[in-house]
Coordinates of C-alpha atoms in Angstrom, one line a residue:
X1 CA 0.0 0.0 0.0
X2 CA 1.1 3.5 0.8
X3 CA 3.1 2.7 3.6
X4 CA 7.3 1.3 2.2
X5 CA 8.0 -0.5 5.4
X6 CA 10.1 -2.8 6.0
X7 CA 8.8 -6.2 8.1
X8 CA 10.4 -7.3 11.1
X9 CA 8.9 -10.6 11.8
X10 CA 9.7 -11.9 15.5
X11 CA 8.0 -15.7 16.1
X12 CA 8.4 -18.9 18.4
X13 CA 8.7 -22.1 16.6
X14 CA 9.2 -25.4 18.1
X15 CA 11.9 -28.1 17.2
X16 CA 10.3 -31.1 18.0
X17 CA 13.0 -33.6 19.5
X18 CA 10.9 -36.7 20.9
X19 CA 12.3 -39.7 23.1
X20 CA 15.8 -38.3 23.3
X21 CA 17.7 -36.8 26.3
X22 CA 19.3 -33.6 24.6
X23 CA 20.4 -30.8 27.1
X24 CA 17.8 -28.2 27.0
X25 CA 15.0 -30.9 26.0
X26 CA 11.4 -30.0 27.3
X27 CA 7.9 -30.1 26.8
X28 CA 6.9 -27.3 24.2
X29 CA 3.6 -25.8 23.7
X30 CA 3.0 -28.4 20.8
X31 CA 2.7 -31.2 24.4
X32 CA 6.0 -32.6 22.6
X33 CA 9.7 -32.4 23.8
X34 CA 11.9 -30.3 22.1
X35 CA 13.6 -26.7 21.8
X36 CA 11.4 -23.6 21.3
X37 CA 13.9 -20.9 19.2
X38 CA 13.1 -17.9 18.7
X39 CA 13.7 -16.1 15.1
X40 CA 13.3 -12.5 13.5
X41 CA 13.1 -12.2 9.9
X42 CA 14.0 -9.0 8.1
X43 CA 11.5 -7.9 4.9
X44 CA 9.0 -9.9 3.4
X45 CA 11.3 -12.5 1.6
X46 CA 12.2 -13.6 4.3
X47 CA 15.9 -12.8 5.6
X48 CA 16.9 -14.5 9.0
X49 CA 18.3 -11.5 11.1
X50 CA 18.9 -13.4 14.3
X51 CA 17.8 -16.6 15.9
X52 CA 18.1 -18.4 19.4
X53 CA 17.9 -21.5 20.8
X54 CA 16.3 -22.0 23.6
X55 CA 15.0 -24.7 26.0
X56 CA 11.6 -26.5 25.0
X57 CA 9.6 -25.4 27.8
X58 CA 11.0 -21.4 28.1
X59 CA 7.6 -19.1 27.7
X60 CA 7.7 -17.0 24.3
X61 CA 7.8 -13.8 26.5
X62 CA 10.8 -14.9 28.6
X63 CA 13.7 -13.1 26.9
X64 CA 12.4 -11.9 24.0
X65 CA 12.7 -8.1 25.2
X66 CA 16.4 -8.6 25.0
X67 CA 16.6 -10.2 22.0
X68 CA 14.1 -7.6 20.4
X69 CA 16.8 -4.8 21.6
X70 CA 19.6 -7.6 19.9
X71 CA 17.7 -7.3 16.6
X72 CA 17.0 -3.7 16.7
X73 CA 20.9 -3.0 17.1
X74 CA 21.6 -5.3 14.2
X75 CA 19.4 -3.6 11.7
X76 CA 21.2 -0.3 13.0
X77 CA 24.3 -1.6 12.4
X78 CA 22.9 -2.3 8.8
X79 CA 22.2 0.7 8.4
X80 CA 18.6 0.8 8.0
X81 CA 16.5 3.6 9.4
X82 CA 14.3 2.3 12.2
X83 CA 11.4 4.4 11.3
X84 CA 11.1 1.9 8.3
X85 CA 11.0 -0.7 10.2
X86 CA 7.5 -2.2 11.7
X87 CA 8.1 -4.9 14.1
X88 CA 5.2 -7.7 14.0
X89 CA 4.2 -10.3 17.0
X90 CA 1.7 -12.8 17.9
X91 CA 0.3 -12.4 21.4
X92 CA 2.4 -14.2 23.4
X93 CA 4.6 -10.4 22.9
X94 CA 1.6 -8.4 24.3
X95 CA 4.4 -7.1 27.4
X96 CA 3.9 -3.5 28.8
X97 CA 8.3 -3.8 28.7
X98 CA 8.5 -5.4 25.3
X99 CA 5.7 -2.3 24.1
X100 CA 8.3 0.4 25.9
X101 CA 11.5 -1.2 24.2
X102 CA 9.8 -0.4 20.7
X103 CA 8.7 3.0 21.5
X104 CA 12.2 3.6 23.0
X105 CA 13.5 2.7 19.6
X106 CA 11.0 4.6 17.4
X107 CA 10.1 1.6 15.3
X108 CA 6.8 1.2 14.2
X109 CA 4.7 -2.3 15.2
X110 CA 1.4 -4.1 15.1
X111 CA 1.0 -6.1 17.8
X112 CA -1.9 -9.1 19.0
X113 CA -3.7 -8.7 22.0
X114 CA -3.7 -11.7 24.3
X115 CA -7.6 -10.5 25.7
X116 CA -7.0 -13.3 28.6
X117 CA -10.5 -12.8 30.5
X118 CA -11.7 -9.8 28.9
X119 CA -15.3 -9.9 27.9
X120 CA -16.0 -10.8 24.3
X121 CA -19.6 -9.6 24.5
X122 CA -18.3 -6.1 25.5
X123 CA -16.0 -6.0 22.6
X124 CA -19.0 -7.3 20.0
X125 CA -21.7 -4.4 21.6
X126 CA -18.7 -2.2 20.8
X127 CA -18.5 -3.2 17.3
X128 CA -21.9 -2.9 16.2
X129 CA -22.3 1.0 17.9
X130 CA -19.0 2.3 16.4
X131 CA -18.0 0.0 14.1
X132 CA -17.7 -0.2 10.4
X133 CA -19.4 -3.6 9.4
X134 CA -17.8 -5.8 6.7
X135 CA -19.0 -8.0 3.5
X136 CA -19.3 -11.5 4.6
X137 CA -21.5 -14.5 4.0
X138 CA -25.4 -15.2 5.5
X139 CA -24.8 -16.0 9.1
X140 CA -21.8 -14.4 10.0
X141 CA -21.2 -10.5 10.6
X142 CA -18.0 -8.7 10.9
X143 CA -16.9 -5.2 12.6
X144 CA -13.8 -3.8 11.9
X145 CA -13.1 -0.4 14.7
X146 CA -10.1 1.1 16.8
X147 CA -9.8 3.7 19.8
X148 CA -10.4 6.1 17.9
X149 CA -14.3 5.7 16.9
X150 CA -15.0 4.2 20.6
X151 CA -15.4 7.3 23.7
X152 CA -13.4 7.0 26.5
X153 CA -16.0 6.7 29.0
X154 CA -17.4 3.2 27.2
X155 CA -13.6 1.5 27.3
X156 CA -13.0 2.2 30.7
X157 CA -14.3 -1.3 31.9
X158 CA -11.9 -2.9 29.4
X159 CA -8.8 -1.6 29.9
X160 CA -6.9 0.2 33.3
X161 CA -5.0 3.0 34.0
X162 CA -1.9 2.6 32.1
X163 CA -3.4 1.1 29.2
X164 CA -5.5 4.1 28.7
X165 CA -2.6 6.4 29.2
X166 CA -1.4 5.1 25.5
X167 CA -4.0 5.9 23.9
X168 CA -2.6 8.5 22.3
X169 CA 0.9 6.9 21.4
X170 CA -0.8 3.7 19.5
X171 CA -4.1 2.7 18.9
X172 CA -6.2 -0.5 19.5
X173 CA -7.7 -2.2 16.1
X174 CA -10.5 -4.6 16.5
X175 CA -12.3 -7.2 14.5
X176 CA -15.6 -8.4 15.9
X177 CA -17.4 -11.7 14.4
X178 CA -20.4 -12.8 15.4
X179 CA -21.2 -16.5 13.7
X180 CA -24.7 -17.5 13.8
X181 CA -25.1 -20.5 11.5
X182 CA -22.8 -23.5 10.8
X183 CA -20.7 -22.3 7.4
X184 CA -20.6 -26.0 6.6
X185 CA -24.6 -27.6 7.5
X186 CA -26.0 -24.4 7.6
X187 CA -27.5 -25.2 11.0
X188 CA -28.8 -22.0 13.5
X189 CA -26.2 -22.1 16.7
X190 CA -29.1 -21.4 19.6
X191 CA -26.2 -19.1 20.9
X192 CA -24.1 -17.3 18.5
X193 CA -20.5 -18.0 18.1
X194 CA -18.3 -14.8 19.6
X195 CA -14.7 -14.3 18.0
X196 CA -12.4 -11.2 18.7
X197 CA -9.7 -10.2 17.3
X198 CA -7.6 -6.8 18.4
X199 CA -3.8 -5.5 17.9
X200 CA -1.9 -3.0 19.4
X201 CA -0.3 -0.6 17.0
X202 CA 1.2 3.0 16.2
X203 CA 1.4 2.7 12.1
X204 CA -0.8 5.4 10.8
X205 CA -3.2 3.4 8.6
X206 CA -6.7 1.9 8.8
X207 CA -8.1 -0.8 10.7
X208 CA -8.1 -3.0 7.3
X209 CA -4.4 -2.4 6.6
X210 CA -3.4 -3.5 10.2
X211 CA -5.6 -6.4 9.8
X212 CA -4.1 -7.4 6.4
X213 CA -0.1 -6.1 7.5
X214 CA -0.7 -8.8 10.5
X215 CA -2.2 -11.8 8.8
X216 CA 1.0 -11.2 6.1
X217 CA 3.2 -11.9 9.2
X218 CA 1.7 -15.7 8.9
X219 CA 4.5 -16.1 6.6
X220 CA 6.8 -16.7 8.7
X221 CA 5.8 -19.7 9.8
X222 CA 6.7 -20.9 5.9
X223 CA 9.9 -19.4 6.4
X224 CA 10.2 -22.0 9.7
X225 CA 8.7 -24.5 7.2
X226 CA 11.7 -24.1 4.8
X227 CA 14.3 -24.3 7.7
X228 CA 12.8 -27.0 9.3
X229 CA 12.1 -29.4 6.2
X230 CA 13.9 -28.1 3.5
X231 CA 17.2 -27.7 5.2
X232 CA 16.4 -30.8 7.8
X233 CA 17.2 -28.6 10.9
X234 CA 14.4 -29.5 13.4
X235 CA 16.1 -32.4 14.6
X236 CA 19.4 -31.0 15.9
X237 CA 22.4 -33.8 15.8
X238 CA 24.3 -33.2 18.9
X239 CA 23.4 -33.4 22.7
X240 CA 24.9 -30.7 23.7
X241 CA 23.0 -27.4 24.0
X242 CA 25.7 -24.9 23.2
X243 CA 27.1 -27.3 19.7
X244 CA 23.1 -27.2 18.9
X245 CA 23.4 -23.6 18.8
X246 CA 26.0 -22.9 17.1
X247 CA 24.6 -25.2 14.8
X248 CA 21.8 -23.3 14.1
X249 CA 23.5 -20.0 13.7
X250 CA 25.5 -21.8 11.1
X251 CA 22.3 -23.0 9.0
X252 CA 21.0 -19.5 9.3
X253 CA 23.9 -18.4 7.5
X254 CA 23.4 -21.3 4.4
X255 CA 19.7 -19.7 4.7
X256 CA 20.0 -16.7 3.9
X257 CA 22.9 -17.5 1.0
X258 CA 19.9 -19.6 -0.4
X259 CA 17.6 -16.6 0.1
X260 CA 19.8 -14.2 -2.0
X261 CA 20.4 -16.5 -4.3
X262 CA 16.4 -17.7 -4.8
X263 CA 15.9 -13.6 -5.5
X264 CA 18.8 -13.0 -7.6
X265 CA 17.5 -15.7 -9.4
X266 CA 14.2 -14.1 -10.1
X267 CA 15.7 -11.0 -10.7
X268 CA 17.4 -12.2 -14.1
X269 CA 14.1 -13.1 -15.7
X270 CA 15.9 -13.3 -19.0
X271 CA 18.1 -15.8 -17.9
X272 CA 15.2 -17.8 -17.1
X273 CA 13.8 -20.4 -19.0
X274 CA 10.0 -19.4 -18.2
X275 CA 8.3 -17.2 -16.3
X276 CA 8.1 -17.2 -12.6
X277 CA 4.8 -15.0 -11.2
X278 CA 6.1 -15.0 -7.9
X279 CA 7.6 -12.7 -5.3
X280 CA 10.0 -15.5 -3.4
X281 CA 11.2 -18.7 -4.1
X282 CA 11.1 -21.5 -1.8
X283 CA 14.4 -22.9 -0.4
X284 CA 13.8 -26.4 -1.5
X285 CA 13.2 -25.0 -5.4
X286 CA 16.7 -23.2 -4.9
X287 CA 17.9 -26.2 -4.0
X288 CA 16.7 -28.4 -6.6
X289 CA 17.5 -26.0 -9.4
X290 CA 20.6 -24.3 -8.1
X291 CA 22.4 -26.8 -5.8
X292 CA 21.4 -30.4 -6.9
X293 CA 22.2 -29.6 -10.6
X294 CA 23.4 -31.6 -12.7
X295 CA 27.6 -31.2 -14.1
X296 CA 30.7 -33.0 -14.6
X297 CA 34.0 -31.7 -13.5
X298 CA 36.5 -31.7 -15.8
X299 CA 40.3 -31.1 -15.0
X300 CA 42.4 -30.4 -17.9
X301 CA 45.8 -28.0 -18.7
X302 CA 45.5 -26.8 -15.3
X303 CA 42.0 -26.1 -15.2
X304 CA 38.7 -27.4 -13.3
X305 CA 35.8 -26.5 -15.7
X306 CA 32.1 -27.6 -14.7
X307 CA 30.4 -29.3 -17.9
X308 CA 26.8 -28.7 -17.7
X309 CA 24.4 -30.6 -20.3
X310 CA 23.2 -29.2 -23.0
X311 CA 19.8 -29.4 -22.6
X312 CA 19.8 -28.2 -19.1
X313 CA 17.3 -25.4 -18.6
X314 CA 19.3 -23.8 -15.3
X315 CA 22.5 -23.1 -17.0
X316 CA 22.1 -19.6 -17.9
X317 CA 21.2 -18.8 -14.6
X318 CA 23.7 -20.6 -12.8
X319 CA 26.3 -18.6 -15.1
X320 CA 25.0 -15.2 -14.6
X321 CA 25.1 -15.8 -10.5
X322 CA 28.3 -17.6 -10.8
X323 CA 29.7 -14.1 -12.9
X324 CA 28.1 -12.1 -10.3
X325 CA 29.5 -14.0 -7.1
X326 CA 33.3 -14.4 -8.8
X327 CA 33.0 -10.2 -10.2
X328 CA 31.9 -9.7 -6.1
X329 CA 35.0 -12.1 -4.8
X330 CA 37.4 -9.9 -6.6
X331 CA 36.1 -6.7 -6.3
X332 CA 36.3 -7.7 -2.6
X333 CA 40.3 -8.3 -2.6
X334 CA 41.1 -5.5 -4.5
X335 CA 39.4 -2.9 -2.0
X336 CA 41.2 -5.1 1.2
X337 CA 44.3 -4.4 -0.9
X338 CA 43.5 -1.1 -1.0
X339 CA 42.5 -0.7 2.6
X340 CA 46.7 -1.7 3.6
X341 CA 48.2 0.5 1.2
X342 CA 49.9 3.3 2.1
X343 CA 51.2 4.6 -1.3
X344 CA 50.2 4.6 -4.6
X345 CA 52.8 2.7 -5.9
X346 CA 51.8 -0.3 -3.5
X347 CA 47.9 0.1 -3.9
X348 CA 49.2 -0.1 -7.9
X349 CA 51.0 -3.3 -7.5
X350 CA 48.0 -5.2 -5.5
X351 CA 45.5 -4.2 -8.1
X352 CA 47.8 -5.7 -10.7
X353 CA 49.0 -9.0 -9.1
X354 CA 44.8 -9.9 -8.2
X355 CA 44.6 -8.8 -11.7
X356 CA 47.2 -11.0 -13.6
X357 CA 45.6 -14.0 -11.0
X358 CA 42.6 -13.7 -11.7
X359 CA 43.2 -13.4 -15.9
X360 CA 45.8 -16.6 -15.4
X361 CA 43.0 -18.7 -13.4
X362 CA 40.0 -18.4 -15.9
X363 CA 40.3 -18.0 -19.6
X364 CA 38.4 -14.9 -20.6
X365 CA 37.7 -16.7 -24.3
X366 CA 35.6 -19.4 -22.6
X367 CA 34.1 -16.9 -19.6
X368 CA 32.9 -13.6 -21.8
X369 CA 31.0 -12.6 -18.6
X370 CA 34.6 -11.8 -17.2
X371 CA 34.6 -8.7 -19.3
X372 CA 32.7 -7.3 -16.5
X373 CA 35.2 -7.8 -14.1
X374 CA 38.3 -6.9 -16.1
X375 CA 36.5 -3.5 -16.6
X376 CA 36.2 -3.1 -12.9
X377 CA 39.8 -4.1 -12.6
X378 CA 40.9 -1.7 -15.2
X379 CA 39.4 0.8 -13.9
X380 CA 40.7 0.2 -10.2
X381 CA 44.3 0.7 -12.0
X382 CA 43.3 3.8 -13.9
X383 CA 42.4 5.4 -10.5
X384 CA 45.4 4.4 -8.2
X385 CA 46.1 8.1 -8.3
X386 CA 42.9 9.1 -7.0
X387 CA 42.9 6.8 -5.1
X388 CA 46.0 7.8 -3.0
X389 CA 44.9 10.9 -3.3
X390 CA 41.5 10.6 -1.4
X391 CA 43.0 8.4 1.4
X392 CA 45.7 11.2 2.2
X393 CA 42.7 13.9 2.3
X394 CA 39.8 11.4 4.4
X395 CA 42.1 8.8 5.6
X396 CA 39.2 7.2 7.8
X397 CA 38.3 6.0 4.6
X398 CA 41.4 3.3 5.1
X399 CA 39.1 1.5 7.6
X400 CA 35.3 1.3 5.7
X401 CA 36.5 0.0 2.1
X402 CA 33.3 -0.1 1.2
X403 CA 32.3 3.8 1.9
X404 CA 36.0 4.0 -0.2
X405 CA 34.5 2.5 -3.2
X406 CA 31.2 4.4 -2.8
X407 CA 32.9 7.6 -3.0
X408 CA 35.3 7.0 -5.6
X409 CA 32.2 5.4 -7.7
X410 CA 30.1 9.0 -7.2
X411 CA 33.1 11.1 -8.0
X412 CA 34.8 9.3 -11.2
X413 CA 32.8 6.1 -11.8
X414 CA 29.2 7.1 -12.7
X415 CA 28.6 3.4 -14.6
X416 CA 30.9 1.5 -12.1
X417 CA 29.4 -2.4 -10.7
X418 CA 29.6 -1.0 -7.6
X419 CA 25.5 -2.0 -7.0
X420 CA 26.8 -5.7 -7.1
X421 CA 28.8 -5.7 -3.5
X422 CA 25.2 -5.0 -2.1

């Protein structure tokens, strides 16, 4: 919609570990043993920001305001502004401390209610005075209505002090159904069927695009789908918690390389060998088209080709990421290079000896997307003197090669691949 923010998905899943004695084993809320993690994904495809393991029986609330402050420091560090950011929880997050962390951080967030032993009936009465009532089928009725179209005075049973104090920092969005016949017999209930739903947020939109921005955060249980069964992590090989963890940190890291290279792959829809009408690809499809591909290695004169069938519909694909990956890999040791030098002469010589490597290891007759790469390279070598030149003026440059080679790219290099190291 109108609103460019960015997702911060924060969810509980359970790895199910039956009849095993595993440190940190324990009954989960699924009534099976096994660990209860807790993971944040960053945008809607699906990034893993952060995970931890934790012990089966550990209550989603329990830590989850420091690890909230964790992943709020780590998209800082990425340099993201945080008023793009809208943080999304189910209801075991519904803390007065975890609410106070956000607004100490300025991020946006829609947030479900847990209603414990609030009265549903107040909330339906509520929603058929102010309410705004929604197209549904015979026998069921549906009010969609915030704070905003409900007086004070008539909330007051709901809610106490402090709760009423926010009223102005975020807003309550409610959805009020009321079923009175069976959807699948058609059968009258003699007492009608009371569901409520409600969300704490400060986003400035209405109560439909709340209720659509928090069922969107249902996708990350898929994203726990694709590490669980895709990548075969639920069932963690070790008994010892701490190996288990590291474990897991290290299949986030394989997750998200399949992640960026499921959307670079539907970013090069001419490469492609049909047409792909989706916004993500699943992990397993990355896998089977990416990974599990078919080749033969050849080693000849020197050199270790991959021989990839003729027919095989995933080659192009798998050329123009592997050209992307090797351009990055260089581009990568030139600025490290470049970082060390102290001269001109020496940041000269570095760019020269990655350059005659990398022309001696792959034969730019039988690569042509190299070109792109030897351009980069050559134009590293024409800009040794600038080079030099900036570092003496902004020497903090040294240390952040990256912010190096976005300022030399904005002051000489207007058509420079510098896009590709992000």
């Amino acid at each position: 919609g109108k609103h460019k923010l960015i997702p911060l998905d924060i969810d509980v899943a359970a790895l199910l570990n039956p009849d095993c004695k595993k440190e940190g084993i324990a009954r989960t809320y699924h009534k099976i043993d096994g660990y209860a993690p807790i993971f944040a994904y960053l945008g809607s495809e699906g990034y893993m920001l952060a995970n931890e393991l934790r012990i089966g029986s550990q209550h989603s609330e329990n830590g989850a305001v420091e690890f909230l402050r964790r992943c709020l420091e780590q998209v800082k560090a990425l340099k993201i502004d945080l008023r793009q950011i809208v943080v999304r929880v189910d209801s075991g997050h519904d803390d007065q401390k975890f609410i106070k962390v956000l607004d100490e951080y300025g991020v946006k967030f829609i947030i479900k209610r847990n209603l414990r032993r609030e009265p549903r009936e107040r909330y339906l009465e509520l929603g058929k005075q102010y309410g705004a009532k929604q197209p549904s089928r015979d026998g069921k009725n549906v009010w969609h209505y915030s704070w905003e179209n409900v007086p004070i005075d008539n909330t007051d049973e709901l809610f106490d002090a402090e709760e009423q104090s926010m009223r102005g920092a975020m807003t309550m969005v409610v959805a009020a159904i009321e079923r009175q016949t069976n959807v699948k017999t058609g059968e009258v209930f003699l007492f009608p069927e009371i569901e409520i739903d409600s969300w704490w947020t400060n986003v400035d939109c209405t109560e439909e695009e709340c209720i659509a921005g928090y069922h969107d955060h249902g996708t990350s249980e898929q994203f726990h789908s694709e590490l669980k069964t895709d990548m075969n992590i639920e069932k963690l090989p070790s008994g010892k918690f701490a190996t288990n963890a590291l474990i897991l940190n290290i299949a986030a890291l394989a997750f998200n390389c399949l992640r960026i290279m499921g959307q670079r792959f539907l970013d090069k829809p001419q490469l492609l060998h049909r047409e792909y009408k989706v916004a993500r690809r699943r992990l397993r499809s990355v896998m089977q088209d990416l990974i599990y591909i078919a080749c033969k290695v050849v080693k000849h004169a020197g050199y270790i080709w991959l021989s990839f069938g003729r027919g095989n519909p995933h080659y192009r694909i798998f050329k123009g990421l592997y050209s992307v990956y090797k351009v990055l890999d260089v581009l990568r040791i030139i600025v490290c290079n470049i970082q060390f030098s102290k001269r001109r002469i020496s940041c000269s010589f570095q760019a020269r000896s990655v350059f005659r490597r990398f022309n001696f290891f792959i034969r730019p007759e039988r690569r042509p997307e190299i070109i792109e790469a030897k351009l980069v390279l050559y134009h590293f070598l024409k800009a040794s003197k600038l080079i030099s030149l900036v570092l003496r003026i902004f020497p903090r440059l040294a240390h952040n090669p990256v912010r190096l080679v976005i300022f030399l790219s904005r002051i000489q290099f207007r058509s420079l691949y510098v896009d590709i190291l992000f």
